[in-house]
XYZ file of C-alpha atoms in Angstrom:
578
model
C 2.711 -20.968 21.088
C 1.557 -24.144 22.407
C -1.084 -24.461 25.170
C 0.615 -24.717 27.793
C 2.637 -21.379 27.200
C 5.832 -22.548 25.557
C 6.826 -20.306 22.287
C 8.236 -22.182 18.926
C 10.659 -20.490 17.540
C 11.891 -22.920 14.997
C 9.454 -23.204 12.230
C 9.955 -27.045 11.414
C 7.922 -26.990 14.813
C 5.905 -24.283 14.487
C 4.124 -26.136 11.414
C 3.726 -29.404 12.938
C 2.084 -27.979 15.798
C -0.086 -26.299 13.679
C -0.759 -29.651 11.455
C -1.164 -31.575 15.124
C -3.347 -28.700 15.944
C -5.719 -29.406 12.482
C -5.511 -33.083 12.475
C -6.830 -33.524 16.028
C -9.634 -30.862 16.713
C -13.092 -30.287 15.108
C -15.538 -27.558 15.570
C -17.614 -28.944 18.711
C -14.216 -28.867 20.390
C -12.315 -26.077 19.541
C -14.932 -23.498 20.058
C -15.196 -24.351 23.917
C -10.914 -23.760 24.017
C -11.532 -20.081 21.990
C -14.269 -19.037 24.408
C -14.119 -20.178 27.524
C -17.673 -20.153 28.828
C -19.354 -21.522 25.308
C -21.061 -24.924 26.372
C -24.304 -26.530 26.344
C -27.117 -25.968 24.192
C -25.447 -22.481 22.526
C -22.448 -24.443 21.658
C -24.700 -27.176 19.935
C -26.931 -24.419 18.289
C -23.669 -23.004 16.998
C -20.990 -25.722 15.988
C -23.704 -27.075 13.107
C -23.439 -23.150 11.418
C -19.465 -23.324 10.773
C -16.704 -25.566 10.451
C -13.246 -25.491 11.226
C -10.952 -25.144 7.951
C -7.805 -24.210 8.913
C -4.962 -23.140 11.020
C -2.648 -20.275 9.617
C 0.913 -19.061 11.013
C 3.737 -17.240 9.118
C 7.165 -18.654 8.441
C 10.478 -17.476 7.502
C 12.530 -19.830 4.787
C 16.027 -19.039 3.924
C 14.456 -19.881 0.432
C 11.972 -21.837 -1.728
C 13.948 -25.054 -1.181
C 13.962 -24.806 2.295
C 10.174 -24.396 2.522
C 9.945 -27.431 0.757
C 12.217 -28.894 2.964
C 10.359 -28.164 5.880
C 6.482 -28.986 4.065
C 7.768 -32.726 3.572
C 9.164 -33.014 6.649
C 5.767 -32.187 8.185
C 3.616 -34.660 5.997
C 2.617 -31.958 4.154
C 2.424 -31.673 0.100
C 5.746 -29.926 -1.246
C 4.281 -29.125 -4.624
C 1.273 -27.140 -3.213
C 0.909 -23.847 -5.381
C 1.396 -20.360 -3.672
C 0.146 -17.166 -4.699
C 1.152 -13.524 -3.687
C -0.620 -12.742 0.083
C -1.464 -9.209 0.084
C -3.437 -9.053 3.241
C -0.385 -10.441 5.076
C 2.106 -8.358 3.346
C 0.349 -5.519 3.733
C 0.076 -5.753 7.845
C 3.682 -6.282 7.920
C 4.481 -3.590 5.940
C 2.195 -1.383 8.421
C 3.934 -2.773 11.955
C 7.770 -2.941 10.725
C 7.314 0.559 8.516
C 8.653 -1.822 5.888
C 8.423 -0.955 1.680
C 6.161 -3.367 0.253
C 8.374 -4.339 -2.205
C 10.636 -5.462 0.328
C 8.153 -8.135 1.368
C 7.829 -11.029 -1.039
C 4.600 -13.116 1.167
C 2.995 -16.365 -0.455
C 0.280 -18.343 0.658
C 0.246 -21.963 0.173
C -2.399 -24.445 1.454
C -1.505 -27.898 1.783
C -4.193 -30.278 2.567
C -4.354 -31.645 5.879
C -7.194 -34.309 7.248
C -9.356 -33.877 10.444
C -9.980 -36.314 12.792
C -12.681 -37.677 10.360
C -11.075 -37.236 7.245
C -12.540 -33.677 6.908
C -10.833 -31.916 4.054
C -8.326 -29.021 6.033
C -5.536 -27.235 5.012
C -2.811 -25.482 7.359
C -2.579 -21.833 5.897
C 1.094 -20.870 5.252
C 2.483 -17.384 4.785
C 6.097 -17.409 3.381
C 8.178 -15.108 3.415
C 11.907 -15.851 1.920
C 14.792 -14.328 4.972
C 18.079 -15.613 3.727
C 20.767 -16.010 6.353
C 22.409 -12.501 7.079
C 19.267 -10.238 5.589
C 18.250 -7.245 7.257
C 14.572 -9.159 7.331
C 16.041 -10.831 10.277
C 14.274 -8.686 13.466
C 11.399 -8.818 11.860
C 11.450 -12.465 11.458
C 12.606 -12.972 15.137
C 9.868 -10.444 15.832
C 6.950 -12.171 14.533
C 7.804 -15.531 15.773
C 7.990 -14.401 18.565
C 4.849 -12.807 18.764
C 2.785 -14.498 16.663
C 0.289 -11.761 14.886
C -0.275 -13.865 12.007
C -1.399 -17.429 13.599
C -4.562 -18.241 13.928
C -7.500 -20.501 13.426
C -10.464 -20.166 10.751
C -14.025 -21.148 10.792
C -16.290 -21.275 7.641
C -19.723 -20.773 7.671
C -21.850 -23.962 6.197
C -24.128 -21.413 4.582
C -23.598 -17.895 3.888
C -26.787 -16.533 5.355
C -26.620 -13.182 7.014
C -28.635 -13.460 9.907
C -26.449 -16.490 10.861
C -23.644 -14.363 10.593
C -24.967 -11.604 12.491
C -25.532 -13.860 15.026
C -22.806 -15.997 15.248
C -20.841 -12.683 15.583
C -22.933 -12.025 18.280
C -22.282 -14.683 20.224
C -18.334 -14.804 19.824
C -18.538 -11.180 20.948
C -20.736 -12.177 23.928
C -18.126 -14.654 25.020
C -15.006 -12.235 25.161
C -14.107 -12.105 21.085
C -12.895 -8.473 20.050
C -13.428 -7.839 16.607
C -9.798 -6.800 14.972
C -10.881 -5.745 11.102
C -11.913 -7.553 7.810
C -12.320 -7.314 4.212
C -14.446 -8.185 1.356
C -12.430 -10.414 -1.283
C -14.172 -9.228 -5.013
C -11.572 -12.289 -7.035
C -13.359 -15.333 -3.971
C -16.697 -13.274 -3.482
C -15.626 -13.905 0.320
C -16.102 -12.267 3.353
C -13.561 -12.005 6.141
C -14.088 -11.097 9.707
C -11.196 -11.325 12.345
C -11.539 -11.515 15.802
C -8.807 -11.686 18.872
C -10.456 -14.519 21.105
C -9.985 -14.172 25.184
C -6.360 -14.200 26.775
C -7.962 -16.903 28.786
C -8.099 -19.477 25.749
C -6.769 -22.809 25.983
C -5.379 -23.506 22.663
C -2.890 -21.028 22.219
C -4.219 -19.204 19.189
C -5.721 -15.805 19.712
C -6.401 -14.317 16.156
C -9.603 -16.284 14.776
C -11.109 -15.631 11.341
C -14.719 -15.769 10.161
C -14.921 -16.485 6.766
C -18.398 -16.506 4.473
C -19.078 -16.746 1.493
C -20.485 -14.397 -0.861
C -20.662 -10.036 0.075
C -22.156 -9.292 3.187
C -20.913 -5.407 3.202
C -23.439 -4.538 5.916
C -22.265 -6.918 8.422
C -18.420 -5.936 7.670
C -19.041 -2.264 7.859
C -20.850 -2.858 11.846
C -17.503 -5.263 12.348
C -15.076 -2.481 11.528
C -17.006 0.380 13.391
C -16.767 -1.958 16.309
C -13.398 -2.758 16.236
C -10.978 -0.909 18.408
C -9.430 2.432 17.100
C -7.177 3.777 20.143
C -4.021 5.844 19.446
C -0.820 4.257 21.504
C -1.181 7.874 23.029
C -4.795 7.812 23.926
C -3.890 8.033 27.601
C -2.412 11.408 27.250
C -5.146 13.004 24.344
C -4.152 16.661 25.092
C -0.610 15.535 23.949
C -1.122 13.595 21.210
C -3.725 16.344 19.947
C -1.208 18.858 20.376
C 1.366 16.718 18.474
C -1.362 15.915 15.232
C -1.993 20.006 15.512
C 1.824 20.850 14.443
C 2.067 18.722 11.377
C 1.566 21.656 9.004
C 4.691 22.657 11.038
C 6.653 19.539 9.832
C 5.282 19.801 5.923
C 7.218 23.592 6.070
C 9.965 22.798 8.088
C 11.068 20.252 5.488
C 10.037 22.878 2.612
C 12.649 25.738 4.415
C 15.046 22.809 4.959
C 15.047 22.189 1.097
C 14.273 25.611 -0.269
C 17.520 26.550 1.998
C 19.473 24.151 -0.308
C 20.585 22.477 2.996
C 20.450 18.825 2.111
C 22.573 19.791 -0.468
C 25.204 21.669 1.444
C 25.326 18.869 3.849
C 27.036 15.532 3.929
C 25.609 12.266 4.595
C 28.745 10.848 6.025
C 30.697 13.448 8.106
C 29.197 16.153 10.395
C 28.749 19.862 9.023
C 28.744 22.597 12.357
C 25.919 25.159 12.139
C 28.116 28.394 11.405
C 29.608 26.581 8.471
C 26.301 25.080 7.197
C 25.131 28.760 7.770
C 28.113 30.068 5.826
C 27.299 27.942 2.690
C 23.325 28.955 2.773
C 23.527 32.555 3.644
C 21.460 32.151 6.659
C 21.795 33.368 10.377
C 23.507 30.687 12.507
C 20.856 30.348 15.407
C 17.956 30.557 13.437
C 19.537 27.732 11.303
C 20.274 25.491 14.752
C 16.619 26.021 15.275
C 15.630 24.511 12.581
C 18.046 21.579 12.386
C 16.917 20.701 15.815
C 13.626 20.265 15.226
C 14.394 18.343 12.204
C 16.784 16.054 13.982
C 13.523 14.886 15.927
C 12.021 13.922 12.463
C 15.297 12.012 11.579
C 16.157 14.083 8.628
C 19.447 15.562 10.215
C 21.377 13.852 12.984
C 22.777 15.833 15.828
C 27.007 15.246 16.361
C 28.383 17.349 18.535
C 31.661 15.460 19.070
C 32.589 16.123 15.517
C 33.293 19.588 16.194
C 35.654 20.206 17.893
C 36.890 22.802 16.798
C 34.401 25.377 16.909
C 34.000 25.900 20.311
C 31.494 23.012 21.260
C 29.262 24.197 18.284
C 26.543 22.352 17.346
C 27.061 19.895 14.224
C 24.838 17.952 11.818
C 24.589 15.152 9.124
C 22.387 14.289 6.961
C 20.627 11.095 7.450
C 19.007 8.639 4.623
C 15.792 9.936 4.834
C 17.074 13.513 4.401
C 19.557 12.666 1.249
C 15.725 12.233 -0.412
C 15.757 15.924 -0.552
C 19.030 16.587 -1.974
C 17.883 18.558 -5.648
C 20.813 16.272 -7.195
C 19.639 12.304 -6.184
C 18.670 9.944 -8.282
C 15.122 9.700 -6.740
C 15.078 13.143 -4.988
C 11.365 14.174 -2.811
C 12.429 17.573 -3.091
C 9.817 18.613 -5.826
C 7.238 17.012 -3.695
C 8.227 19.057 -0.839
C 8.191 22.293 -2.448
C 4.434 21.322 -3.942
C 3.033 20.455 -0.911
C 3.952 23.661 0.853
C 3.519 25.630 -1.865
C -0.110 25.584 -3.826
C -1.398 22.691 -2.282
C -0.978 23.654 1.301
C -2.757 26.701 0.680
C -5.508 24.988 -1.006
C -5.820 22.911 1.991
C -6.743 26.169 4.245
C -9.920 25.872 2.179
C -10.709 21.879 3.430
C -13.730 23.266 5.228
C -14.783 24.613 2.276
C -14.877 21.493 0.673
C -16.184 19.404 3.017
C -19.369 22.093 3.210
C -20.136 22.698 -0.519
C -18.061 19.797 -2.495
C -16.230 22.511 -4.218
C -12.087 21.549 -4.340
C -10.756 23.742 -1.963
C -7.979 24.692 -4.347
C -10.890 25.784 -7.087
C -11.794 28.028 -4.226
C -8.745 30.010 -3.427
C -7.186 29.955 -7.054
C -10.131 30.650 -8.675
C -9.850 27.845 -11.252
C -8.627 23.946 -11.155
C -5.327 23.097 -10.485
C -4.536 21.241 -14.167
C -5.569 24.955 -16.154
C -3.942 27.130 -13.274
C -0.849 24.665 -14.052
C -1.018 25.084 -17.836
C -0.777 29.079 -17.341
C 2.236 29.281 -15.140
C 5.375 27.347 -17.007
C 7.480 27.034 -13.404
C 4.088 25.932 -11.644
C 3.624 23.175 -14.118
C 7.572 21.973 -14.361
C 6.999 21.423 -10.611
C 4.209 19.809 -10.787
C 5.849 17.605 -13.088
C 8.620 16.772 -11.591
C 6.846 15.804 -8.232
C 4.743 13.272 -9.952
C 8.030 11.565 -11.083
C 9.498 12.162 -7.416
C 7.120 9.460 -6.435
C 8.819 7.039 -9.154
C 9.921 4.610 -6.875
C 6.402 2.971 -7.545
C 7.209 2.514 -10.832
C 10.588 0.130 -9.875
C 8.608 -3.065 -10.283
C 6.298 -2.090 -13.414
C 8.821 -2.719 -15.810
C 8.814 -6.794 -14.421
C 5.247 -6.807 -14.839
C 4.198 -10.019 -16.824
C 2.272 -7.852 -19.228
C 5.265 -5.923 -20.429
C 7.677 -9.042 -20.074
C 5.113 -10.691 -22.455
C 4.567 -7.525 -24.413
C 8.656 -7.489 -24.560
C 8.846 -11.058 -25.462
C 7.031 -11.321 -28.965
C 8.898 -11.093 -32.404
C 7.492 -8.098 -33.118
C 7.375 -4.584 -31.941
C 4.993 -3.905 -29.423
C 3.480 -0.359 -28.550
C 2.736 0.849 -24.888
C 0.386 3.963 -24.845
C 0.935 5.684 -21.625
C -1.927 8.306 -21.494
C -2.071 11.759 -20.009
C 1.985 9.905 -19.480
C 3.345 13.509 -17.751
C 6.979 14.188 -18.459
C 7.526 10.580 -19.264
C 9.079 8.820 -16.273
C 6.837 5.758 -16.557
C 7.497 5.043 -20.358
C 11.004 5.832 -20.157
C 11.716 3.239 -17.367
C 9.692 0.559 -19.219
C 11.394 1.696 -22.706
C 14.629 1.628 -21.492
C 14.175 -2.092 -19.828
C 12.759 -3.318 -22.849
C 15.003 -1.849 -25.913
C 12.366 -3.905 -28.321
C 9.069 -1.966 -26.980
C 7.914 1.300 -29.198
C 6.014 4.168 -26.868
C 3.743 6.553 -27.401
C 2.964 9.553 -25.052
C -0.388 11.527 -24.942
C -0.096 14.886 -22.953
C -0.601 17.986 -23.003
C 1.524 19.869 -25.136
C 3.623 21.601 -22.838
C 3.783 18.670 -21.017
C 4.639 16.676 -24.148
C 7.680 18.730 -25.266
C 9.216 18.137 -21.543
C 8.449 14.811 -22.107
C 10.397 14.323 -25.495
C 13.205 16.031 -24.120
C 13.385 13.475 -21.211
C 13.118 10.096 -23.280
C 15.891 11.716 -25.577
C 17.907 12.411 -22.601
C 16.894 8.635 -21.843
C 17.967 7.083 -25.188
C 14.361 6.112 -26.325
C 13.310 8.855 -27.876
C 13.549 7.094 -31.164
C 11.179 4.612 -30.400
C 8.878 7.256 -29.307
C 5.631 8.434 -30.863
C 4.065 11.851 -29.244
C 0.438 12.964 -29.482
C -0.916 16.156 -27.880
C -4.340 15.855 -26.662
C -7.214 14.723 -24.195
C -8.344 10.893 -23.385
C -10.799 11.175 -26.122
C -7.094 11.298 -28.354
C -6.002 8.172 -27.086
C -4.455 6.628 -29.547
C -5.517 3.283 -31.450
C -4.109 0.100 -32.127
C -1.397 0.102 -28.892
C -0.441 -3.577 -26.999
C -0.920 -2.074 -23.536
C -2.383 0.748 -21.992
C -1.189 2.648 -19.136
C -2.950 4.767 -16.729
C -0.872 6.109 -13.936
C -2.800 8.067 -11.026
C -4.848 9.503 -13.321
C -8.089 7.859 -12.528
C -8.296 9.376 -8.753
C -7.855 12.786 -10.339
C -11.968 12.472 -11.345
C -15.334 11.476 -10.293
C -16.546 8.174 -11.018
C -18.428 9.507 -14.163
C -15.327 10.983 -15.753
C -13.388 7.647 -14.890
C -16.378 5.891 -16.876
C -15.544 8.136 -19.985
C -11.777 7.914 -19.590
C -11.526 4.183 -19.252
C -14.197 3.940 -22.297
C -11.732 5.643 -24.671
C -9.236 3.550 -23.621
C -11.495 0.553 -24.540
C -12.104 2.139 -27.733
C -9.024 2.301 -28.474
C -7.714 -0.996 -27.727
C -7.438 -3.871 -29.840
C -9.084 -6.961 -28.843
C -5.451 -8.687 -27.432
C -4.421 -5.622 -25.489
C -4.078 -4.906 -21.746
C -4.449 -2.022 -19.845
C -2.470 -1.109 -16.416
C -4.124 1.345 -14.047
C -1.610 2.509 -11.080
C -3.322 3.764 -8.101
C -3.449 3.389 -4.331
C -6.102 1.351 -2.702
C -8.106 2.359 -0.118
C -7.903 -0.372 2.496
C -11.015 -3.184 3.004
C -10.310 -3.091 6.991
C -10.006 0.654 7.388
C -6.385 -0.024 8.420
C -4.180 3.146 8.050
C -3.128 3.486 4.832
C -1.505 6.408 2.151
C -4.227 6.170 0.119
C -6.486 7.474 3.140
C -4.684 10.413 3.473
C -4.298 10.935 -0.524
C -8.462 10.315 -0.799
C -8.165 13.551 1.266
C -5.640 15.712 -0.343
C -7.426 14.382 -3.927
C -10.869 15.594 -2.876
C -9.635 19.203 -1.888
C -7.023 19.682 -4.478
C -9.011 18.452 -7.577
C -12.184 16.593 -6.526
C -11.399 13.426 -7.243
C -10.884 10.463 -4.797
C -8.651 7.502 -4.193
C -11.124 3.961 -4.406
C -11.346 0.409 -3.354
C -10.116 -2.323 -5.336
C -13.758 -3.241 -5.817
C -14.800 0.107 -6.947
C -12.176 -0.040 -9.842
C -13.366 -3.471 -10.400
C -16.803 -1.980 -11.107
C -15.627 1.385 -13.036
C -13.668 -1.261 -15.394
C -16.826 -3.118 -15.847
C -18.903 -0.141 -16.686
C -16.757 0.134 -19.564
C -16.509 -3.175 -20.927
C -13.355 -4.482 -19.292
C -12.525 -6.687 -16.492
C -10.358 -6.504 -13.277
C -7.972 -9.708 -13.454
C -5.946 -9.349 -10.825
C -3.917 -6.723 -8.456
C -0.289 -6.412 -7.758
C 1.253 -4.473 -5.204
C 3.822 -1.418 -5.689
C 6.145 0.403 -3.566
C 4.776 3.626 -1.388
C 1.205 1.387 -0.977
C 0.568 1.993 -4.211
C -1.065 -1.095 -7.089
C -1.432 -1.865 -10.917
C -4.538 -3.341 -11.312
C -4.474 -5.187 -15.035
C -7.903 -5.169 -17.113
C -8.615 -6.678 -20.273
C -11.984 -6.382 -22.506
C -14.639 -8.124 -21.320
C -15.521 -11.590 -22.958
């Protein structure tokens, strides 16, 4: 949006007004168009502190030549590198409910000189919306709106009492803070702010970058920047609404303990005495049931399809309810029938938890969940098969540079998954890679259902099995997986798991940990919700990217980089320490 009000929706012109933008302001005069009011002696106490670096919007290439396309045609560099945006991908993945691995977003900075020469860059998010994809409304959405544009100062020197204060002092003049994050790869903090609607430069968002970890000063940010629920207006009703959910987790359990999603048909509409017919259940306790479930979008209501029974009600199943069927490809349904089964009940004890640091489930079973597992052979098959319900996450591993180098050599290479369940993980990478070997430490119930998988799979044969605990992990290997295991513990057990992997590995190898990351910003998040379900179920927790960082170091290895999964999940990959 340009000053004067008028939106850009082509993004040729969205990036030279940003480069225009860049090229002719510096910090004495864009500070008085963010906050109206700043002037006279505070503006010349502040501009010194900070300096303008940058102006940031979002754009939507058809592809990687077009981007190009459009960087030279601004003046810009067309060879300047890009790198995976996570922050960025991550916030549209929140406001469009979109998977993350739908959302391919690089950064690129290409250099751009102030009206001094001072070294700038214009900060570009791409992401790639080829003509026809179903990316459009959310491209049309966000340049329309404009979430991601905005304007970046950098503090001179990263002292914290400047900080504090310069935070004071955009707050005084009308600046909201709107979340933040500490960056452990830059040692960089982050602080975002939405500036006054009564700007004059057409950018709202500003960021506040410093350098260096100043945790303190982000944690006083966050608790002071808005939290409101779009329903905050009506609290007794949204209240009522968050009060029901353990409604929802059982209606879905009945729905696929019923065997409905299987009984019904995605395409055509099913009436209620018929779908009652096939599941031996009473016909208006059934339409009860599908109703409210037609308000979560799992069934959809057609009445005009039946015609012929009387103006009976009729479903279908939708998309998100096919994820239940017991006979898809990636069926939910285990995970259903786990969460209303042993861990909701476990979860009647949160209180419990919360009071003594007990799990909750230790509580009401009378033992953890891993030996009350081992005991009951139909417990622990379901327990199984919900982990690899949530296998989706795994889609991408197999692409991973590490196992596409691993993959690569001339000769075989090993990945040890550990404590590697029934073997969904290894089977996916085995059977992408027919030249990897695999070997599998488990349990040894859990490693007989995982042999029988990976022969089901066809790479059985280049399977190795070991039955054991992480102090078994086996030597020698190429890379080292560890999927959701470490938010099972406390951070002392993590320390002794991840040191017998670094025992075990050989100076070249890699390890891959898969977890979900709690957010920097506090920004709603699965892994918030799974830090609580982990800390009543078996005491463990779900952790910042940071705190891994540090856990890995403890050990002897090092966090290299991060890469993002489907269902806001990451692998993190760690080598040994030089």
């Amino acid at each position: 949006m340009l000053p004067d009000g008028t939106t850009l929706t082509d993004d040729t012109a969205r990036l030279r007004a940003a480069v225009d933008f860049v090229r002719e302001h510096d910090t004495a005069t864009l500070l008085p168009l963010l906050l109206p009011g700043l002037r006279g002696p505070e503006l010349e106490s502040l501009a010194p502190h900070c300096r303008f670096a940058h102006a940031g919007l979002l754009l939507f290439p058809t592809d990687p030549q077009d981007l190009r396309r459009r960087l030279a045609d601004c003046g810009l560099a067309v060879d300047t590198p890009s790198q995976p945006s996570v922050v960025v991908r991550e916030r549209l993945a929140r406001r469009h409910r979109r998977d993350l691995a739908e959302l391919d977003v690089r950064i690129l900075r290409p250099r751009v000189e102030g009206p001094a020469g001072e070294r700038r860059a214009v900060e570009v998010f791409a992401l790639a919306v080829p003509p026809h994809s179903d990316l459009g409304a959310l491209a049309a959405h966000e340049r329309a709106r404009g979430h991601e544009a905005h304007l970046a100062l950098e503090l001179e020197h990263p002292d914290p009492l400047v900080l504090r204060g310069l935070c004071a002092v955009l707050a005084r003049h009308g600046a909201r803070p709107d979340g933040g994050g500490y960056n452990p790869h830059e040692d960089g903090t982050v602080l975002y702010f939405i500036t006054p609607a009564a700007g004059a430069c057409g950018y709202r968002r500003l960021e506040l970058y410093t350098p260096g970890d100043h945790r303190d000063a982000l944690d006083d940010h966050l608790r002071a920047a808005p939290q409101e629920h779009p329903d905050a207006s009506r609290p007794a009703e949204t209240l009522l609404r968050l009060l029901t959910g353990a409604w929802t987790t059982q209606a879905l359990a009945a729905f696929a303990r019923l065997g409905l999603p299987d009984a019904m048909d995605p395409h055509a509409a099913t009436s209620t005495g018929e779908l009652a017919r096939r599941t031996a259940t009473r016909p208006e306790n059934l339409g009860t049931l599908l109703r409210y479930l037609t308000m979560l979008d799992v069934v959809a209501e057609h009445a005009e399809d039946a015609e012929d029974t009387a103006g009976e009600e009729s479903f279908r199943l939708t998309r998100l309810g096919a994820l239940l069927r017991a006979d898809s490809p990636d069926t939910m349904r285990p995970l259903a029938l786990m969460y209303a089964g042993p861990f909701y009940r476990s979860f009647a004890a949160l209180d419990h938890t919360v009071r003594t640091g007990q799990p909750g489930f230790d509580h009401l079973f009378g033992e953890n969940h891993f030996d009350h597992f081992a005991r009951d052979p139909e417990l622990a098959d379901l327990f199984d098969r919900s982990m690899a319900a949530s296998s989706r996450m795994f889609e991408p591993l197999p692409a991973h540079p590490v196992i596409t180098a691993a993959a690569r050599t001339s000769t075989p290479r090993t990945v040890v998954d550990v404590a590697g369940g029934n073997g969904e993980l290894l089977g996916r990478i085995l059977t992408a890679h027919p030249g990897l070997r695999g070997t599998l430490l488990e349990r040894p119930h859990a490693v007989e259902a995982a042999r029988r998988a990976l022969d089901s799979a066809g790479c059985g044969a280049r399977c190795d099995y070991r039955s054991g605990d992480f102090a078994d992990v086996p030597h020698g290997g190429d890379v080292y997986v560890l999927s959701r295991i470490l938010h099972d513990w406390d951070d002392d057990r993590c320390r002794e798991i991840l040191r017998h992997c670094a025992r075990a590995m050989p100076a070249h190898a890699d390890l891959l940990v898969i977890e979900r990351l709690l957010p920097a910003d506090g920004s709603p998040s699965l892994a918030t919700a799974w830090d609580l379900h982990m800390m009543c179920n078996v005491g463990g927790r779900e952790r910042r990217a940071e705190h891994y960082a540090r856990l890995l170091a403890d050990a002897g290895l090092e966090l290299l980089d991060r890469t993002p999964l489907p269902l806001e999940a990451y692998v993190l990959h760690a080598r040994k320490a030089r």
